[in-house]
Amino acid sequence: MKRILIPILLLPFLMVPRSYGSDIEVRLEALEKIIQEQQGIIEKQQQEINELKARTGMNKESNVAESATTSPKQKESGGPLKVQVKDLAYPTTPIEQKYSERLKALEIYSFPQGKLIPDISFIVDGSFIGRGMNDESYRRLTVPDFIPSGLSGSNRGFNLNYGEMALYAPVDPYFDLAAVIPFSESGVELEEAYFRTKMLPWGLQLKAGKFRSSFGRLNVQHRHVWDFADAPLINRAFFGEDGLAEKGVHLNWLAPTPFYLLLGGEILQGENTASFGTSSLSLQKNGLTFSKDSAPGPNLFLGFLKSSVDIGSLSLLGGFSLAQGQSRQSLSVGSGTQAAYGDAKIYGFDLTAKYFIDSYRYLSWQNEFMFRQRRLNVGYDPAPDDLTQNLSIYGKDLNQSGLYSQLVYRFAERWRTGIRYDLLSQNDVYINSVTQSRPGDLNRISAMLEFKPTEFSTLRLQFNRDNSLFDGDRREPVNSIFLQFNMAIGAHRAHAY
Amino acid sequence: MKKLVSLVFLMIVSTWSVTVDAQIKVVTTYPYIGDLTQKIGGEKVDVFVLGKGTEDPHFIVPKPSFIAKLRGADLLIINGADLETGFVPILIQQANNPRIQSFKGFLDLSQQIKLINVPVQVSRSEGDIHPEGNPHFALDPHRISILAKAIKEKLCGLDSNNCRTYEKRAGDFQKHWEEKTKEWDQKLSALKGTRVIQYHQLFNYFIAAYQLSVIGTIEPKPGIPATARHIDELIGTVKTQKGAFIFQDVYHERKSARFIAEKTNIRDILLPHDVGAVPEAKDLFSLFDEIVRRLTD
């Protein structure tokens, strides 16, 4: 460009006769004429550019129509065409200029990957809790033989339950990667981090890493999609506060049936101590030893079957699950320490019936029943510092079951209400094969009302009447009220049914 | 147990024998796509539609029964432009079907369309906006032919033996469609310049095609239900700007439109947005026939 400009600027001096040199007005006139000529040339060129632009096709639809007539194979590799069209849509000169300026300053990075950022979302969950009992007394309570150690639970007043980051993106054509990272005030953990396959044949899918187990209905779901602020009693008793999330592999097979039928199995490390656990144990006192090696990993084996049919607007989903593994447990009971090893088997049945009234309203009835069988060898040290009290070692067998049943009604686009009944229905305990007397009728009833302005925000009011808690041998009914919020920002994947 | 195993086995075998015949199994998200695919594919395709015309297209529930349908699909056709974000990704993820996860077995119709209403800034404080632009392009009859062409191409790519058939059927469809479009254009030309209110930005492509003008939406922001104050403001707008119609969709509440209509003496018209939204809209042709009839009656 500069090379052209210099002769142009020099032109008047070269062309204008020397005798006119002193007459400024004449020189200016000549200059004006030349500028006008130049103007004409520029306009003509601009016109040509516009015509060329029109011919290459600025209109996306006419372009697609054209490319649609080419063979599909050509279309598949037709990426560059789109790019070309896009580039033309920008005014070229100013950007070119900027670009060359930045290029000079070496500010251009040739390998931007900004568009490859995975779906990132962050969820915050907080609550205000009112409870008819102080926090210390509440933590001392147990659900006999179901939740034997103190309840972790939340404090009265304000609680920040969690902030949870979720990441999701395809790794390549063959795998997707997902991670769920809950933050608490005291630290960070990796609740889930796994890959899943996309391209396996015959309806198979493999998942490996750490993930929430597909046992039953509720366990696989994240807390923020639950219908109530807390987990059902039976889930908490058998899988702990955070549910069954373990390292391992998961394989499922979607049967080629006209209705939904999913069969799957999981091999997991089995570190969840609510029913399983792998760590070695040892109690020693006065020459007496109670110990057991760590359980071999993997320790937990699961199988499940899920099926679903639709009857008009009614959708039924049912499942059967089985989990089996070794148990290693060590916990403090009163002032003493208890260690136990053995094995555990859990059977689960779930049934969900959901009736869709229209796009915004439904009635959902969800039920889960679980049965757990445990054969344990228990060592109990009533007072570790007191050498006068000996270890007691005995066999303990437990057959326990429980269920929850919940009815949730979404009665308007932004409103839901529901009730839930928890019942720990069976608590048969045998010590050295002798039947023990244990309190029955461990139940809880909950009711909630939820305002959901959009799918990204939830405000929930919940009331619990808990009749399952004991202070030693004394039943302590506890009433609590929750006012909870849950909000999500960012790119968060839609949830499974 | 033995009986159960043999029953499951029998089911599997029976479904396998169905797959043996040469039909292409197509799953589409919305009825209009299903109808278009059926018209082009004829008896060579077996079409299953996930959503119903009476449902809010944004909130189709990803039922497990849909996963079973996607498991066997050779082709999944979606509307695209963010409309199915709430259910298609999670269904694909569970369907264990590599075919619909590759270019060959997947078609996003929005890729064929130059979208309108593309937001300059994207923030959820503006409600449930679609970052790529307005996804309800199927309501402009002039854009259906291009979709038909894309579906035909896809079917030809999957089943080259029957490509001739698809081409012929698509050609016949397009010819018929163009004739009908002329008829609709002619009938609707009288509406040019009419001011309308709609619940959601659902009919924007239709409105642009027939040069109507939108003076307001009943929802204050996309996906946010109407408030009393917003309705009051709308009534004011209708009165000062002399609105003529309220376009009421079939799935939102109808009280607000009724209320505005009564206060301002304009008509609220229930308009189908998809095949099956009203009983008269049996296919794409009758869908637009019905829209035109309801607007010009």
PDB file of C-alpha atoms in Angstrom, chain B residues 41-268:
ATOM      1  CA  GLY B  41     -39.190 -41.693   4.235  1.00  0.00           C
ATOM      2  CA  GLY B  42     -42.600 -43.270   3.630  1.00  0.00           C
ATOM      3  CA  GLU B  43     -42.677 -46.915   4.584  1.00  0.00           C
ATOM      4  CA  LYS B  44     -38.887 -47.154   4.522  1.00  0.00           C
ATOM      5  CA  VAL B  45     -38.726 -45.439   7.900  1.00  0.00           C
ATOM      6  CA  ASP B  46     -40.128 -46.229  11.303  1.00  0.00           C
ATOM      7  CA  VAL B  47     -40.583 -42.959  13.185  1.00  0.00           C
ATOM      8  CA  PHE B  48     -40.953 -42.489  16.941  1.00  0.00           C
ATOM      9  CA  VAL B  49     -41.647 -39.016  18.344  1.00  0.00           C
ATOM     10  CA  LEU B  50     -40.621 -38.154  21.915  1.00  0.00           C
ATOM     11  CA  GLY B  51     -42.661 -35.026  22.635  1.00  0.00           C
ATOM     12  CA  LYS B  52     -46.346 -34.406  22.134  1.00  0.00           C
ATOM     13  CA  GLY B  53     -47.799 -31.382  20.342  1.00  0.00           C
ATOM     14  CA  THR B  54     -49.719 -30.478  23.475  1.00  0.00           C
ATOM     15  CA  GLU B  55     -46.570 -30.271  25.621  1.00  0.00           C
ATOM     16  CA  ASP B  56     -44.270 -27.330  26.240  1.00  0.00           C
ATOM     17  CA  PRO B  57     -41.384 -28.125  23.867  1.00  0.00           C
ATOM     18  CA  HIS B  58     -38.877 -26.795  26.413  1.00  0.00           C
ATOM     19  CA  PHE B  59     -39.908 -29.268  29.106  1.00  0.00           C
ATOM     20  CA  ILE B  60     -40.216 -32.741  27.634  1.00  0.00           C
ATOM     21  CA  VAL B  61     -39.535 -35.237  30.445  1.00  0.00           C
ATOM     22  CA  PRO B  62     -36.640 -37.658  29.708  1.00  0.00           C
ATOM     23  CA  LYS B  63     -38.649 -40.776  30.588  1.00  0.00           C
ATOM     24  CA  PRO B  64     -36.885 -44.140  30.714  1.00  0.00           C
ATOM     25  CA  SER B  65     -39.186 -45.412  27.958  1.00  0.00           C
ATOM     26  CA  PHE B  66     -37.524 -42.882  25.620  1.00  0.00           C
ATOM     27  CA  ILE B  67     -34.121 -44.366  26.451  1.00  0.00           C
ATOM     28  CA  ALA B  68     -35.376 -47.733  25.209  1.00  0.00           C
ATOM     29  CA  LYS B  69     -36.512 -46.110  21.934  1.00  0.00           C
ATOM     30  CA  LEU B  70     -33.168 -44.373  21.423  1.00  0.00           C
ATOM     31  CA  ARG B  71     -31.299 -47.606  22.100  1.00  0.00           C
ATOM     32  CA  GLY B  72     -32.463 -49.002  18.772  1.00  0.00           C
ATOM     33  CA  ALA B  73     -32.501 -45.808  16.701  1.00  0.00           C
ATOM     34  CA  ASP B  74     -30.475 -45.435  13.513  1.00  0.00           C
ATOM     35  CA  LEU B  75     -31.109 -41.717  13.372  1.00  0.00           C
ATOM     36  CA  LEU B  76     -32.016 -39.033  15.881  1.00  0.00           C
ATOM     37  CA  ILE B  77     -33.369 -35.776  14.489  1.00  0.00           C
ATOM     38  CA  ILE B  78     -33.657 -32.782  16.794  1.00  0.00           C
ATOM     39  CA  ASN B  79     -34.851 -29.218  16.374  1.00  0.00           C
ATOM     40  CA  GLY B  80     -31.671 -27.896  18.010  1.00  0.00           C
ATOM     41  CA  ALA B  81     -30.774 -24.337  19.011  1.00  0.00           C
ATOM     42  CA  ASP B  82     -30.897 -25.211  22.703  1.00  0.00           C
ATOM     43  CA  LEU B  83     -34.575 -26.207  22.692  1.00  0.00           C
ATOM     44  CA  GLU B  84     -33.890 -29.816  23.767  1.00  0.00           C
ATOM     45  CA  THR B  85     -31.055 -29.148  26.239  1.00  0.00           C
ATOM     46  CA  GLY B  86     -33.247 -30.311  29.122  1.00  0.00           C
ATOM     47  CA  PHE B  87     -33.820 -33.824  27.858  1.00  0.00           C
ATOM     48  CA  VAL B  88     -31.868 -34.914  24.778  1.00  0.00           C
ATOM     49  CA  PRO B  89     -28.301 -34.927  26.199  1.00  0.00           C
ATOM     50  CA  ILE B  90     -29.322 -36.997  29.218  1.00  0.00           C
ATOM     51  CA  LEU B  91     -31.259 -39.425  27.027  1.00  0.00           C
ATOM     52  CA  ILE B  92     -28.339 -39.887  24.610  1.00  0.00           C
ATOM     53  CA  GLN B  93     -26.039 -40.445  27.565  1.00  0.00           C
ATOM     54  CA  GLN B  94     -28.179 -43.333  28.805  1.00  0.00           C
ATOM     55  CA  ALA B  95     -29.151 -44.864  25.471  1.00  0.00           C
ATOM     56  CA  ASN B  96     -25.874 -46.804  24.967  1.00  0.00           C
ATOM     57  CA  ASN B  97     -26.196 -46.296  21.211  1.00  0.00           C
ATOM     58  CA  PRO B  98     -23.065 -45.209  19.308  1.00  0.00           C
ATOM     59  CA  ARG B  99     -25.028 -44.744  16.050  1.00  0.00           C
ATOM     60  CA  ILE B 100     -26.848 -41.607  17.193  1.00  0.00           C
ATOM     61  CA  GLN B 101     -23.666 -40.151  18.641  1.00  0.00           C
ATOM     62  CA  SER B 102     -21.894 -39.894  15.310  1.00  0.00           C
ATOM     63  CA  PHE B 103     -22.510 -37.482  12.450  1.00  0.00           C
ATOM     64  CA  LYS B 104     -24.195 -40.156  10.364  1.00  0.00           C
ATOM     65  CA  GLY B 105     -27.026 -40.875  12.754  1.00  0.00           C
ATOM     66  CA  PHE B 106     -27.708 -37.420  14.142  1.00  0.00           C
ATOM     67  CA  LEU B 107     -29.312 -34.361  12.607  1.00  0.00           C
ATOM     68  CA  ASP B 108     -29.714 -30.966  14.216  1.00  0.00           C
ATOM     69  CA  LEU B 109     -32.142 -29.034  12.025  1.00  0.00           C
ATOM     70  CA  SER B 110     -31.213 -25.633  13.454  1.00  0.00           C
ATOM     71  CA  GLN B 111     -27.869 -25.927  11.665  1.00  0.00           C
ATOM     72  CA  GLN B 112     -29.743 -25.363   8.404  1.00  0.00           C
ATOM     73  CA  ILE B 113     -31.382 -22.149   9.531  1.00  0.00           C
ATOM     74  CA  LYS B 114     -30.172 -18.629  10.012  1.00  0.00           C
ATOM     75  CA  LEU B 115     -31.596 -18.000  13.480  1.00  0.00           C
ATOM     76  CA  ILE B 116     -33.193 -14.731  14.478  1.00  0.00           C
ATOM     77  CA  ASN B 117     -33.303 -13.013  17.902  1.00  0.00           C
ATOM     78  CA  VAL B 118     -29.707 -13.986  18.656  1.00  0.00           C
ATOM     79  CA  PRO B 119     -29.018 -12.346  22.024  1.00  0.00           C
ATOM     80  CA  VAL B 120     -26.052  -9.997  22.171  1.00  0.00           C
ATOM     81  CA  GLN B 121     -25.509 -10.777  25.818  1.00  0.00           C
ATOM     82  CA  VAL B 122     -26.372 -14.022  27.546  1.00  0.00           C
ATOM     83  CA  SER B 123     -27.337 -13.954  31.204  1.00  0.00           C
ATOM     84  CA  ARG B 124     -29.909 -15.960  33.129  1.00  0.00           C
ATOM     85  CA  SER B 125     -31.063 -12.739  34.744  1.00  0.00           C
ATOM     86  CA  GLU B 126     -32.905 -12.277  31.443  1.00  0.00           C
ATOM     87  CA  GLY B 127     -34.756 -15.563  31.999  1.00  0.00           C
ATOM     88  CA  ASP B 128     -34.438 -18.743  30.015  1.00  0.00           C
ATOM     89  CA  ILE B 129     -32.919 -17.277  26.875  1.00  0.00           C
ATOM     90  CA  HIS B 130     -31.514 -19.392  24.072  1.00  0.00           C
ATOM     91  CA  PRO B 131     -27.919 -18.275  23.467  1.00  0.00           C
ATOM     92  CA  GLU B 132     -27.952 -19.393  19.825  1.00  0.00           C
ATOM     93  CA  GLY B 133     -31.118 -17.543  18.898  1.00  0.00           C
ATOM     94  CA  ASN B 134     -34.835 -18.239  18.714  1.00  0.00           C
ATOM     95  CA  PRO B 135     -35.340 -21.978  18.167  1.00  0.00           C
ATOM     96  CA  HIS B 136     -38.975 -21.913  16.999  1.00  0.00           C
ATOM     97  CA  PHE B 137     -38.141 -21.598  13.290  1.00  0.00           C
ATOM     98  CA  ALA B 138     -40.508 -24.350  12.176  1.00  0.00           C
ATOM     99  CA  LEU B 139     -43.404 -21.875  12.369  1.00  0.00           C
ATOM    100  CA  ASP B 140     -42.260 -20.104   9.221  1.00  0.00           C
ATOM    101  CA  PRO B 141     -43.578 -22.235   6.331  1.00  0.00           C
ATOM    102  CA  HIS B 142     -40.858 -20.864   4.051  1.00  0.00           C
ATOM    103  CA  ARG B 143     -38.228 -22.666   6.083  1.00  0.00           C
ATOM    104  CA  ILE B 144     -39.769 -26.131   5.935  1.00  0.00           C
ATOM    105  CA  SER B 145     -38.403 -27.005   2.485  1.00  0.00           C
ATOM    106  CA  ILE B 146     -34.830 -26.552   3.617  1.00  0.00           C
ATOM    107  CA  LEU B 147     -35.501 -28.879   6.546  1.00  0.00           C
ATOM    108  CA  ALA B 148     -37.037 -31.450   4.211  1.00  0.00           C
ATOM    109  CA  LYS B 149     -33.919 -31.314   2.086  1.00  0.00           C
ATOM    110  CA  ALA B 150     -31.668 -31.863   5.093  1.00  0.00           C
ATOM    111  CA  ILE B 151     -33.727 -34.864   6.239  1.00  0.00           C
ATOM    112  CA  LYS B 152     -33.659 -36.330   2.739  1.00  0.00           C
ATOM    113  CA  GLU B 153     -29.854 -35.966   2.644  1.00  0.00           C
ATOM    114  CA  LYS B 154     -29.565 -37.697   5.988  1.00  0.00           C
ATOM    115  CA  LEU B 155     -31.790 -40.600   4.961  1.00  0.00           C
ATOM    116  CA  CYS B 156     -29.837 -40.970   1.704  1.00  0.00           C
ATOM    117  CA  GLY B 157     -26.606 -41.071   3.703  1.00  0.00           C
ATOM    118  CA  LEU B 158     -27.955 -43.886   5.880  1.00  0.00           C
ATOM    119  CA  ASP B 159     -29.738 -45.861   3.184  1.00  0.00           C
ATOM    120  CA  SER B 160     -28.228 -45.122  -0.227  1.00  0.00           C
ATOM    121  CA  ASN B 161     -30.192 -47.982  -1.846  1.00  0.00           C
ATOM    122  CA  ASN B 162     -33.432 -46.114  -1.343  1.00  0.00           C
ATOM    123  CA  CYS B 163     -32.058 -42.642  -2.021  1.00  0.00           C
ATOM    124  CA  ARG B 164     -34.081 -42.375  -5.238  1.00  0.00           C
ATOM    125  CA  THR B 165     -37.272 -42.969  -3.297  1.00  0.00           C
ATOM    126  CA  TYR B 166     -36.374 -40.325  -0.723  1.00  0.00           C
ATOM    127  CA  GLU B 167     -35.470 -37.854  -3.433  1.00  0.00           C
ATOM    128  CA  LYS B 168     -38.726 -38.416  -5.221  1.00  0.00           C
ATOM    129  CA  ARG B 169     -40.815 -38.174  -2.092  1.00  0.00           C
ATOM    130  CA  ALA B 170     -38.949 -35.066  -0.954  1.00  0.00           C
ATOM    131  CA  GLY B 171     -39.431 -33.534  -4.404  1.00  0.00           C
ATOM    132  CA  ASP B 172     -43.161 -34.272  -4.339  1.00  0.00           C
ATOM    133  CA  PHE B 173     -43.419 -32.878  -0.852  1.00  0.00           C
ATOM    134  CA  GLN B 174     -41.577 -29.704  -1.757  1.00  0.00           C
ATOM    135  CA  LYS B 175     -43.751 -29.131  -4.808  1.00  0.00           C
ATOM    136  CA  HIS B 176     -46.924 -29.546  -2.812  1.00  0.00           C
ATOM    137  CA  TRP B 177     -45.499 -27.481   0.035  1.00  0.00           C
ATOM    138  CA  GLU B 178     -44.572 -24.575  -2.222  1.00  0.00           C
ATOM    139  CA  GLU B 179     -48.071 -24.514  -3.683  1.00  0.00           C
ATOM    140  CA  LYS B 180     -49.596 -24.494  -0.233  1.00  0.00           C
ATOM    141  CA  THR B 181     -47.140 -21.854   0.980  1.00  0.00           C
ATOM    142  CA  LYS B 182     -48.255 -19.566  -1.854  1.00  0.00           C
ATOM    143  CA  GLU B 183     -51.832 -20.083  -0.795  1.00  0.00           C
ATOM    144  CA  TRP B 184     -51.002 -19.286   2.859  1.00  0.00           C
ATOM    145  CA  ASP B 185     -48.905 -16.271   1.826  1.00  0.00           C
ATOM    146  CA  GLN B 186     -51.794 -14.972  -0.190  1.00  0.00           C
ATOM    147  CA  LYS B 187     -54.331 -15.484   2.591  1.00  0.00           C
ATOM    148  CA  LEU B 188     -52.099 -13.998   5.264  1.00  0.00           C
ATOM    149  CA  SER B 189     -51.010 -10.976   3.242  1.00  0.00           C
ATOM    150  CA  ALA B 190     -54.057  -9.168   4.588  1.00  0.00           C
ATOM    151  CA  LEU B 191     -52.587  -9.389   8.095  1.00  0.00           C
ATOM    152  CA  LYS B 192     -49.442  -7.441   7.237  1.00  0.00           C
ATOM    153  CA  GLY B 193     -48.662  -4.858   9.879  1.00  0.00           C
ATOM    154  CA  THR B 194     -51.023  -6.362  12.464  1.00  0.00           C
ATOM    155  CA  ARG B 195     -49.841  -5.902  16.029  1.00  0.00           C
ATOM    156  CA  VAL B 196     -49.802  -9.035  18.154  1.00  0.00           C
ATOM    157  CA  ILE B 197     -49.092 -10.207  21.667  1.00  0.00           C
ATOM    158  CA  GLN B 198     -47.897 -13.737  22.387  1.00  0.00           C
ATOM    159  CA  TYR B 199     -47.208 -15.668  25.576  1.00  0.00           C
ATOM    160  CA  HIS B 200     -43.613 -16.670  24.794  1.00  0.00           C
ATOM    161  CA  GLN B 201     -41.453 -15.685  21.811  1.00  0.00           C
ATOM    162  CA  LEU B 202     -42.893 -18.719  20.073  1.00  0.00           C
ATOM    163  CA  PHE B 203     -44.316 -17.293  16.843  1.00  0.00           C
ATOM    164  CA  ASN B 204     -41.457 -14.885  16.032  1.00  0.00           C
ATOM    165  CA  TYR B 205     -40.528 -16.570  12.740  1.00  0.00           C
ATOM    166  CA  PHE B 206     -44.156 -16.663  11.644  1.00  0.00           C
ATOM    167  CA  ILE B 207     -44.554 -13.034  12.645  1.00  0.00           C
ATOM    168  CA  ALA B 208     -41.416 -12.031  10.745  1.00  0.00           C
ATOM    169  CA  ALA B 209     -42.470 -13.975   7.659  1.00  0.00           C
ATOM    170  CA  TYR B 210     -45.848 -12.264   7.433  1.00  0.00           C
ATOM    171  CA  GLN B 211     -44.613  -8.876   8.585  1.00  0.00           C
ATOM    172  CA  LEU B 212     -46.757  -8.691  11.683  1.00  0.00           C
ATOM    173  CA  SER B 213     -45.313  -6.822  14.617  1.00  0.00           C
ATOM    174  CA  VAL B 214     -45.002  -7.987  18.217  1.00  0.00           C
ATOM    175  CA  ILE B 215     -45.902  -5.411  20.832  1.00  0.00           C
ATOM    176  CA  GLY B 216     -45.372  -7.625  23.848  1.00  0.00           C
ATOM    177  CA  THR B 217     -45.181 -11.043  25.483  1.00  0.00           C
ATOM    178  CA  ILE B 218     -47.360 -12.168  28.371  1.00  0.00           C
ATOM    179  CA  GLU B 219     -44.341 -13.618  30.166  1.00  0.00           C
ATOM    180  CA  PRO B 220     -42.147 -10.709  31.263  1.00  0.00           C
ATOM    181  CA  LYS B 221     -38.976 -12.669  30.449  1.00  0.00           C
ATOM    182  CA  PRO B 222     -38.570 -16.055  28.730  1.00  0.00           C
ATOM    183  CA  GLY B 223     -39.657 -18.824  31.104  1.00  0.00           C
ATOM    184  CA  ILE B 224     -40.840 -16.419  33.807  1.00  0.00           C
ATOM    185  CA  PRO B 225     -44.603 -16.538  34.482  1.00  0.00           C
ATOM    186  CA  ALA B 226     -46.738 -13.434  34.040  1.00  0.00           C
ATOM    187  CA  THR B 227     -47.075 -10.959  36.888  1.00  0.00           C
ATOM    188  CA  ALA B 228     -50.065  -8.717  37.567  1.00  0.00           C
ATOM    189  CA  ARG B 229     -47.990  -5.582  36.991  1.00  0.00           C
ATOM    190  CA  HIS B 230     -46.658  -6.818  33.681  1.00  0.00           C
ATOM    191  CA  ILE B 231     -50.198  -7.656  32.531  1.00  0.00           C
ATOM    192  CA  ASP B 232     -51.305  -4.138  33.467  1.00  0.00           C
ATOM    193  CA  GLU B 233     -48.484  -2.678  31.422  1.00  0.00           C
ATOM    194  CA  LEU B 234     -49.424  -4.894  28.501  1.00  0.00           C
ATOM    195  CA  ILE B 235     -53.009  -3.717  28.648  1.00  0.00           C
ATOM    196  CA  GLY B 236     -51.704  -0.151  28.468  1.00  0.00           C
ATOM    197  CA  THR B 237     -49.524  -1.027  25.485  1.00  0.00           C
ATOM    198  CA  VAL B 238     -52.396  -2.709  23.667  1.00  0.00           C
ATOM    199  CA  LYS B 239     -54.607   0.315  24.243  1.00  0.00           C
ATOM    200  CA  THR B 240     -52.065   2.869  23.010  1.00  0.00           C
ATOM    201  CA  GLN B 241     -50.681   0.776  20.150  1.00  0.00           C
ATOM    202  CA  LYS B 242     -53.993  -0.718  19.003  1.00  0.00           C
ATOM    203  CA  GLY B 243     -53.049  -4.395  19.174  1.00  0.00           C
ATOM    204  CA  ALA B 244     -55.223  -6.764  17.225  1.00  0.00           C
ATOM    205  CA  PHE B 245     -54.480 -10.301  18.337  1.00  0.00           C
ATOM    206  CA  ILE B 246     -53.158 -12.342  21.207  1.00  0.00           C
ATOM    207  CA  PHE B 247     -51.444 -15.517  20.034  1.00  0.00           C
ATOM    208  CA  GLN B 248     -52.149 -18.049  22.771  1.00  0.00           C
ATOM    209  CA  ASP B 249     -50.175 -21.306  22.695  1.00  0.00           C
ATOM    210  CA  VAL B 250     -51.772 -24.546  23.814  1.00  0.00           C
ATOM    211  CA  TYR B 251     -49.559 -25.350  26.778  1.00  0.00           C
ATOM    212  CA  HIS B 252     -49.389 -22.147  28.845  1.00  0.00           C
ATOM    213  CA  GLU B 253     -52.141 -20.904  31.137  1.00  0.00           C
ATOM    214  CA  ARG B 254     -54.846 -19.043  29.245  1.00  0.00           C
ATOM    215  CA  LYS B 255     -56.211 -16.796  31.987  1.00  0.00           C
ATOM    216  CA  SER B 256     -53.780 -13.938  31.341  1.00  0.00           C
ATOM    217  CA  ALA B 257     -54.567 -13.747  27.624  1.00  0.00           C
ATOM    218  CA  ARG B 258     -58.294 -13.968  28.350  1.00  0.00           C
ATOM    219  CA  PHE B 259     -57.997 -11.152  30.869  1.00  0.00           C
ATOM    220  CA  ILE B 260     -56.091  -8.866  28.490  1.00  0.00           C
ATOM    221  CA  ALA B 261     -58.528  -9.665  25.685  1.00  0.00           C
ATOM    222  CA  GLU B 262     -61.514  -8.780  27.842  1.00  0.00           C
ATOM    223  CA  LYS B 263     -59.953  -5.536  29.068  1.00  0.00           C
ATOM    224  CA  THR B 264     -58.951  -4.340  25.629  1.00  0.00           C
ATOM    225  CA  ASN B 265     -61.547  -5.876  23.319  1.00  0.00           C
ATOM    226  CA  ILE B 266     -58.984  -7.641  21.149  1.00  0.00           C
ATOM    227  CA  ARG B 267     -59.099 -11.294  20.137  1.00  0.00           C
ATOM    228  CA  ASP B 268     -57.127 -14.040  21.846  1.00  0.00           C
TER     229      ASP B 268
END
